[in-house]
Coordinates of C-alpha atoms in Angstrom, one line a residue:
M129 CA 120.8 -6.9 54.8
K130 CA 118.2 -6.7 51.6
V131 CA 116.2 -4.2 50.2
T132 CA 114.1 -4.6 47.3
V133 CA 112.7 -1.4 45.3
I134 CA 109.7 -2.6 43.0
G135 CA 109.3 0.1 40.9
G136 CA 113.7 0.7 40.4
A137 CA 113.5 2.3 37.6
G138 CA 112.1 5.4 39.0
A139 CA 113.9 8.9 39.1
R140 CA 114.1 9.3 42.8
V141 CA 115.4 5.7 43.5
P142 CA 119.1 7.2 44.0
L143 CA 117.6 9.6 46.2
L144 CA 116.8 6.6 48.5
T145 CA 119.7 5.2 48.0
S146 CA 121.4 8.3 49.3
G147 CA 119.5 8.3 52.4
F148 CA 120.7 4.4 52.6
L149 CA 124.1 5.3 52.5
Q150 CA 123.7 8.0 54.8
F151 CA 122.3 6.1 57.6
H152 CA 124.2 2.9 56.8
G153 CA 125.0 2.5 60.1
D154 CA 122.4 1.9 61.5
L155 CA 120.6 0.0 58.3
G156 CA 123.8 -1.8 57.1
I157 CA 122.2 -2.5 53.7
S158 CA 124.3 -4.6 51.5
E159 CA 122.2 -5.1 48.5
L160 CA 119.8 -3.1 46.9
S161 CA 117.9 -5.2 44.5
L162 CA 116.0 -3.3 41.6
W163 CA 112.7 -4.7 40.2
D164 CA 111.1 -2.8 36.8
I165 CA 109.5 -4.0 34.1
D166 CA 111.3 -0.8 32.3
G167 CA 114.7 -2.5 31.7
Q168 CA 116.4 0.4 29.7
K169 CA 115.5 2.6 32.9
R170 CA 116.5 0.8 35.4
R171 CA 119.8 0.4 34.0
A172 CA 119.9 4.2 34.0
A173 CA 118.6 4.2 37.8
A174 CA 121.4 1.5 38.7
R175 CA 124.0 3.7 36.9
I176 CA 123.1 6.4 38.8
C177 CA 122.4 4.4 42.1
R178 CA 125.9 2.8 41.7
A179 CA 127.2 6.8 41.5
M180 CA 125.8 7.7 44.7
A181 CA 127.7 4.8 46.2
Q182 CA 131.0 6.0 45.1
R183 CA 130.4 9.5 46.1
H184 CA 129.2 8.2 49.6
G185 CA 132.9 6.0 49.4
R186 CA 130.3 3.1 50.9
P187 CA 130.2 -0.2 49.3
L188 CA 126.7 -1.5 47.8
Q189 CA 125.6 -4.1 45.6
V190 CA 123.1 -2.8 42.8
A191 CA 121.4 -5.5 41.9
L192 CA 119.3 -6.1 38.5
P193 CA 117.9 -9.4 39.0
D194 CA 115.8 -11.4 35.9
G195 CA 112.6 -11.9 37.5
L196 CA 110.3 -10.6 40.9
E197 CA 111.1 -13.8 42.6
E198 CA 114.8 -13.5 42.5
A199 CA 114.2 -9.7 43.6
L200 CA 112.2 -10.5 46.5
E201 CA 114.0 -13.5 48.2
G202 CA 115.9 -12.7 51.3
A203 CA 114.6 -9.4 51.3
S204 CA 114.2 -7.7 54.8
F205 CA 111.9 -4.5 53.0
V206 CA 110.6 -4.1 49.9
I207 CA 109.8 -0.3 48.8
S208 CA 106.9 -0.1 46.3
S209 CA 107.1 3.0 43.7
I210 CA 105.6 2.2 41.1
R211 CA 103.8 5.0 38.4
V212 CA 101.4 2.0 36.3
G213 CA 101.3 3.9 32.6
G214 CA 104.2 5.8 33.1
T215 CA 104.7 9.4 33.1
R216 CA 102.7 9.7 29.4
G217 CA 99.8 8.6 31.8
R218 CA 100.2 11.0 34.0
V219 CA 100.0 13.7 31.3
L220 CA 96.9 12.1 30.2
D221 CA 95.0 12.1 33.5
E222 CA 95.9 15.7 34.0
T223 CA 95.1 17.1 30.3
I224 CA 91.9 14.9 29.6
A225 CA 90.5 16.2 33.0
L226 CA 91.7 19.7 31.9
E227 CA 89.7 19.4 28.9
H228 CA 86.8 18.4 31.2
G229 CA 86.9 21.3 33.2
T230 CA 88.5 20.3 36.4
L231 CA 92.0 19.3 38.0
G232 CA 94.1 16.2 36.9
Q233 CA 96.4 16.1 39.9
E234 CA 98.2 13.0 40.5
T235 CA 96.6 12.1 43.8
V236 CA 93.4 13.9 44.1
G237 CA 90.7 14.7 41.7
A238 CA 90.1 13.0 38.5
G239 CA 93.9 12.6 38.0
G240 CA 94.3 10.6 41.2
F241 CA 91.1 8.3 40.2
G242 CA 92.4 7.3 36.8
L243 CA 96.3 6.5 38.6
A244 CA 94.3 4.6 41.5
L245 CA 92.4 2.3 38.5
R246 CA 95.5 1.5 37.1
T247 CA 97.9 1.2 40.3
V248 CA 95.4 -0.8 42.7
P249 CA 95.1 -4.1 40.7
V250 CA 98.8 -4.1 40.3
M251 CA 99.5 -3.2 43.5
V252 CA 97.0 -5.9 45.3
S253 CA 99.3 -8.4 42.8
Y254 CA 103.1 -7.3 43.9
A255 CA 101.6 -7.5 47.9
R256 CA 100.3 -11.2 47.3
E257 CA 104.1 -11.9 45.6
V258 CA 105.6 -9.8 48.5
S259 CA 103.6 -12.1 51.0
R260 CA 104.5 -15.1 49.4
H261 CA 108.1 -14.8 48.1
A262 CA 109.4 -12.6 51.4
P263 CA 107.0 -13.4 54.2
A264 CA 109.3 -11.4 56.7
A265 CA 109.2 -8.7 54.9
W266 CA 107.8 -4.9 56.1
L267 CA 106.4 -3.6 52.5
L268 CA 106.5 0.4 52.7
N269 CA 104.4 2.2 49.8
F270 CA 105.2 5.0 48.3
S271 CA 102.9 4.3 44.8
N272 CA 100.7 7.2 44.7
P273 CA 97.5 7.8 45.1
V274 CA 99.1 6.6 48.5
G275 CA 95.8 6.5 51.1
I276 CA 93.6 4.6 47.8
V277 CA 96.3 2.0 47.7
S278 CA 96.7 1.9 51.4
Q279 CA 92.8 1.6 51.5
A280 CA 92.8 -1.4 48.8
L281 CA 96.0 -3.7 50.2
I282 CA 93.5 -3.7 53.7
A283 CA 90.6 -4.4 51.9
A284 CA 92.4 -7.2 49.6
G285 CA 93.7 -8.6 52.8
V286 CA 97.2 -8.1 52.0
G287 CA 98.2 -5.0 54.1
A288 CA 99.0 -6.3 57.5
R289 CA 102.7 -5.5 56.7
A290 CA 102.3 -2.9 54.7
V291 CA 102.8 1.1 55.7
G292 CA 102.0 3.7 53.6
I293 CA 104.7 6.5 53.6
C294 CA 104.5 10.2 52.7
D295 CA 106.3 13.1 53.3
T296 CA 103.9 15.6 53.3
P297 CA 102.8 16.0 57.1
R298 CA 106.4 16.4 58.0
E299 CA 107.0 18.8 55.5
Q300 CA 104.2 20.8 57.0
F301 CA 105.7 19.8 61.0
E302 CA 108.9 21.2 59.8
S303 CA 107.3 24.6 58.7
L304 CA 105.5 24.7 61.7
A305 CA 108.6 24.2 63.9
H306 CA 111.0 26.6 62.3
A307 CA 108.1 29.3 62.4
L308 CA 108.3 28.4 66.1
E309 CA 112.0 28.4 66.2
V310 CA 112.4 25.3 67.6
P311 CA 114.1 22.0 66.5
L312 CA 111.9 19.7 64.9
Q313 CA 112.4 16.7 67.7
D314 CA 111.5 19.0 70.5
A315 CA 107.5 19.4 69.4
F316 CA 105.1 17.1 69.2
F317 CA 102.4 17.4 66.4
D318 CA 98.8 16.6 67.0
Y319 CA 98.1 15.5 63.4
V320 CA 94.8 13.8 61.7
G321 CA 93.2 13.4 58.5
L322 CA 93.7 11.3 55.3
N323 CA 96.5 10.9 53.1
H324 CA 96.7 14.2 51.4
L325 CA 94.4 15.4 53.3
G326 CA 95.3 16.4 56.8
W327 CA 95.5 19.0 59.7
V328 CA 97.4 19.8 62.1
R329 CA 95.4 20.0 65.6
R330 CA 98.0 21.2 68.0
V331 CA 101.9 22.4 68.2
L332 CA 102.9 20.8 71.9
V333 CA 106.3 22.1 72.7
D334 CA 107.5 21.5 76.4
G335 CA 104.2 20.3 77.1
R336 CA 102.1 23.8 76.0
D337 CA 100.3 23.5 72.9
R338 CA 101.3 27.0 70.4
I339 CA 99.2 26.5 67.5
A340 CA 96.8 29.6 68.8
E341 CA 100.3 31.5 69.0
L342 CA 100.8 30.6 64.9
L343 CA 97.3 31.3 64.2
A344 CA 97.4 34.6 65.6
R345 CA 100.2 36.4 63.9
P346 CA 99.2 38.4 60.8
D347 CA 101.1 36.4 58.1
A348 CA 100.2 33.1 59.6
A349 CA 100.0 31.9 56.0
A350 CA 103.6 32.2 55.6
V351 CA 104.4 28.9 57.5
Y352 CA 103.6 27.7 53.8
R353 CA 106.0 27.3 50.8
M354 CA 103.7 28.5 48.2
P355 CA 100.7 31.2 48.6
F356 CA 98.0 28.0 49.5
F357 CA 95.8 29.7 51.7
E358 CA 95.0 33.0 53.1
S359 CA 96.1 33.8 57.2
S360 CA 92.2 34.6 57.9
F361 CA 91.1 31.6 56.3
L362 CA 93.4 29.3 58.5
Q363 CA 92.6 31.9 61.6
E364 CA 88.9 30.9 61.1
L365 CA 89.9 27.5 60.6
G366 CA 91.6 27.1 63.6
L367 CA 93.8 24.4 62.3
F368 CA 97.0 24.3 59.9
P369 CA 96.1 22.0 56.9
T370 CA 98.6 20.2 54.7
E371 CA 99.5 22.1 51.6
Y372 CA 97.2 19.6 49.3
L373 CA 94.2 20.6 50.8
Y374 CA 94.7 23.6 48.6
F375 CA 93.0 21.4 45.7
Y376 CA 89.7 21.2 48.2
Y377 CA 89.8 24.6 49.1
S378 CA 90.3 26.5 46.4
P379 CA 89.6 23.8 43.4
Q380 CA 89.1 26.7 41.0
R381 CA 92.0 28.8 41.7
A382 CA 94.1 25.9 41.2
L383 CA 92.3 24.9 37.6
R384 CA 92.7 28.8 36.3
E385 CA 96.7 29.0 37.4
T386 CA 97.3 25.4 35.9
R387 CA 95.4 26.4 32.6
S388 CA 97.2 29.9 32.6
G389 CA 100.8 27.8 33.3
G390 CA 100.5 26.5 29.9
R391 CA 101.5 22.7 30.8
T392 CA 100.8 20.8 33.4
R393 CA 103.2 18.9 36.1
G394 CA 103.2 15.7 34.2
Q395 CA 104.6 17.5 31.3
L396 CA 107.1 19.5 33.2
V397 CA 108.4 16.3 35.0
Q398 CA 108.2 14.4 31.9
R399 CA 110.6 16.7 30.1
L400 CA 112.7 16.7 33.3
E401 CA 112.9 13.0 33.2
E402 CA 113.9 12.9 29.6
E403 CA 116.7 15.4 30.0
L404 CA 118.1 13.5 32.8
A405 CA 117.9 10.2 30.7
A406 CA 119.5 11.9 27.9
E407 CA 122.5 13.0 30.3
V408 CA 122.9 9.4 31.8
A409 CA 123.1 7.8 28.7
G410 CA 125.9 10.7 27.5
H411 CA 128.0 9.9 30.2
P412 CA 127.9 6.0 31.0
D413 CA 131.1 5.7 32.2
E414 CA 131.8 9.2 34.2
P415 CA 130.2 9.0 37.4
E416 CA 130.7 12.4 38.6
K417 CA 129.0 13.8 35.4
I418 CA 126.2 11.4 36.1
L419 CA 125.6 12.7 39.5
Q420 CA 125.8 16.4 38.6
A421 CA 122.6 15.9 36.2
Y422 CA 120.8 14.1 38.6
D423 CA 121.6 17.0 41.2
T424 CA 120.1 19.3 38.3
Y425 CA 117.1 17.2 38.0
L426 CA 116.5 16.9 41.4
A427 CA 117.2 20.8 42.4
R428 CA 115.0 21.6 39.5
R429 CA 112.0 19.4 40.2
N430 CA 112.1 20.3 43.9
A431 CA 111.9 23.9 43.3
S432 CA 108.8 24.0 41.2
Y433 CA 106.7 22.0 43.1
M434 CA 103.5 23.1 43.1
A435 CA 104.5 26.1 41.4
I436 CA 102.0 25.7 38.1
E437 CA 99.1 25.0 40.4
T438 CA 99.7 27.9 42.4
G439 CA 100.7 30.4 39.8
G440 CA 104.4 30.7 41.3
E441 CA 107.8 31.7 39.6
V442 CA 110.5 28.9 39.3
S443 CA 113.5 31.7 39.1
R444 CA 116.9 30.3 38.7
N445 CA 117.5 31.5 42.8
R446 CA 114.9 29.4 43.9
I447 CA 116.5 26.3 42.0
E448 CA 119.9 27.0 43.6
E449 CA 118.4 27.7 47.0
A450 CA 117.0 23.6 45.9
R451 CA 120.2 22.6 45.1
E452 CA 121.9 23.7 48.3
H453 CA 119.4 22.0 50.1
L454 CA 119.7 18.5 48.3
Y455 CA 120.1 15.1 50.8
R456 CA 120.1 17.3 53.5
S457 CA 116.5 17.3 54.3
S458 CA 114.8 15.5 57.3
A459 CA 111.2 15.3 55.6
G460 CA 111.9 13.7 52.2
Y461 CA 110.2 10.8 51.1
D462 CA 113.3 8.9 51.7
R463 CA 114.2 10.2 55.2
I464 CA 110.7 8.9 56.1
A465 CA 111.2 5.7 54.8
I466 CA 114.6 5.5 56.9
D467 CA 112.8 6.5 59.9
V468 CA 110.8 3.5 59.3
M469 CA 113.3 1.2 58.4
R470 CA 115.0 2.5 61.4
A471 CA 112.2 2.0 63.8
I472 CA 111.3 -1.8 63.1
R473 CA 114.9 -2.7 62.5
A474 CA 116.2 -1.8 65.7
N475 CA 113.0 -1.9 67.8
R476 CA 113.4 1.9 68.7
P477 CA 109.9 3.0 69.2
T478 CA 109.4 6.5 67.3
V479 CA 106.4 8.1 66.7
M480 CA 105.5 9.4 63.3
P481 CA 102.8 9.6 60.8
V482 CA 102.3 6.8 58.4
D483 CA 99.2 5.3 56.3
V484 CA 97.4 2.6 57.7
A485 CA 94.4 0.8 58.9
N486 CA 92.4 3.0 61.6
Q487 CA 92.2 -0.2 64.2
G488 CA 89.6 2.4 66.0
A489 CA 92.0 5.2 66.8
L490 CA 89.8 7.6 64.6
A491 CA 86.3 7.8 65.8
D492 CA 84.6 9.1 62.8
L493 CA 85.7 5.8 60.4
E494 CA 85.7 2.0 60.0
A495 CA 88.2 0.7 61.9
S496 CA 89.4 -1.2 58.7
D497 CA 89.5 2.7 56.9
A498 CA 93.1 3.5 55.6
V499 CA 93.8 6.9 57.8
E500 CA 97.2 9.1 58.3
L501 CA 97.9 9.4 62.0
P502 CA 101.1 9.7 64.4
C503 CA 101.8 6.0 64.5
V504 CA 104.3 4.1 67.3
I505 CA 106.8 2.2 65.4
D506 CA 108.5 -0.8 66.3
C507 CA 109.8 -4.0 65.4
N508 CA 106.1 -5.1 65.7
G509 CA 105.0 -2.5 62.9
P510 CA 103.0 0.9 63.0
R511 CA 100.4 1.5 65.9
P512 CA 98.4 4.3 65.1
L513 CA 97.7 6.4 68.5
S514 CA 94.2 7.4 69.8
A515 CA 93.0 10.5 67.6
G516 CA 89.2 10.6 69.1
R517 CA 87.1 12.5 67.0
L518 CA 87.8 14.9 63.8
P519 CA 87.3 18.9 64.0
E520 CA 84.0 19.7 63.4
A521 CA 85.1 21.9 60.6
V522 CA 86.7 19.0 58.5
R523 CA 84.1 16.2 59.4
E524 CA 81.7 16.1 56.4
L525 CA 85.0 16.7 54.2
V526 CA 86.8 13.7 55.3
G527 CA 84.0 11.4 55.3
R528 CA 83.2 12.1 51.8
V529 CA 86.8 11.9 50.8
K530 CA 86.9 8.3 52.6
E531 CA 83.5 7.0 51.0
Y532 CA 84.9 8.1 47.5
E533 CA 88.3 6.4 48.4
R534 CA 86.1 3.4 49.3
L535 CA 84.4 3.5 46.4
T536 CA 87.0 3.4 44.1
V537 CA 88.9 0.7 45.6
R538 CA 85.9 -1.6 44.9
A539 CA 85.7 -0.6 41.2
A540 CA 89.2 -1.0 40.9
L541 CA 89.1 -4.5 42.4
E542 CA 86.0 -5.3 40.7
C543 CA 87.3 -3.6 37.5
S544 CA 83.5 -2.4 36.9
A545 CA 83.2 0.6 34.5
A546 CA 79.6 1.3 36.3
R547 CA 81.2 1.5 39.8
A548 CA 84.0 3.3 38.5
E549 CA 81.7 6.0 37.2
I550 CA 80.0 6.3 40.6
A551 CA 83.5 6.4 42.3
L552 CA 84.4 9.2 40.5
A553 CA 81.2 11.3 40.8
A554 CA 81.8 10.8 44.8
N555 CA 85.1 13.1 44.0
P556 CA 84.3 16.4 46.1
I557 CA 86.2 18.2 43.9
L558 CA 83.8 17.1 40.6
E559 CA 80.4 18.6 39.8
G560 CA 79.0 15.3 39.2
R561 CA 77.9 12.5 37.2
P562 CA 77.8 14.1 33.7
Q563 CA 81.5 15.4 34.2
A564 CA 82.6 11.9 36.0
R565 CA 81.4 9.9 33.0
A566 CA 83.1 12.1 30.0
I567 CA 86.2 12.0 31.9
L568 CA 86.0 7.9 32.5
D569 CA 85.6 7.8 28.6
G570 CA 88.4 9.9 27.8
Y571 CA 90.7 7.6 30.0
R572 CA 89.2 4.6 29.1

């Protein structure tokens, strides 16, 4: 089976490759085709992927095609993991937003908006090329902001065989299962929302909902790996929000911690990527040293996740703990993609949350809206389970964010500066039109 990665120069592509090799028996991937506009970084990523194949002792052809059509031809799955504007674009998104008194996080707030305007037209174009050159392939999209990109693919009429992938819900599920001391596969999580805007309503174990038991604990907030929420807040809410709700519930704290940290997440990631590139370039014919450098990169990146925004400390122990868990998680984005692929390829019905068209599953939103809900996934792709209505405590916020997403997609597809200002001003994290106008001018 052939799998194509659009954005094949990305630093997380080798992680995905490791998962492919780990589950080779289920997937049978013989060719991994990497397509990217950055030839130098693509070649570096290919070297790490080939070293991964040696580590696992499995044959894998890592191809570097000359063009997109060649990359797509014969692919069963196409994975999109692009960052239009590169890491430098992310840094600008973050720092310009900070200059104007708000967050520039890459999926929510102004940063997600800037990335969406750049990414939506490109992703729609790629989706059309996939439909043309690999019509039987499923497009699994990791490109951020996943929710807005999913909304755009649906609006542009190219989302029928596209699935938005995010590891955030399963990370939350894993934490709740650990707190209950039950295996992840023994629980069902009633989850509802949008990408990076979701909540767990129930946790069913042996047919009994145990979420009240978790919420009643004095340390209910300890289920999170960072200090995102207070236990009293969770108890009042009656739900477990995913970690990205921190930016909506505590935007001023996140802004304050980011400023006091002295650098943004994008600046940290940029430095880590530069160090990795130097290591790979310095050892072109030494697979073990290349993999050591990559393992260090992943451990440092994982250990520092959300630390800047919450004021957390990244200690040596935390980095070493992250290193010990590399390639083992059942909740990483690589594992989510693999589980979707296994369900489709083997026609093995599996229930898991992905981003798809609502299709009437969530009563509060339109059928054509992109939602993140538990879906039954088999050879026919994902179909969302009925979710009823949103909890009253979150209904207004979801409605506001979804309207912002619709407006952003329209502005991006029409390339309209006027619509872009209206869309950004509708983002709940921002403070209105003057701030939105200043940020948009900075981005332009």
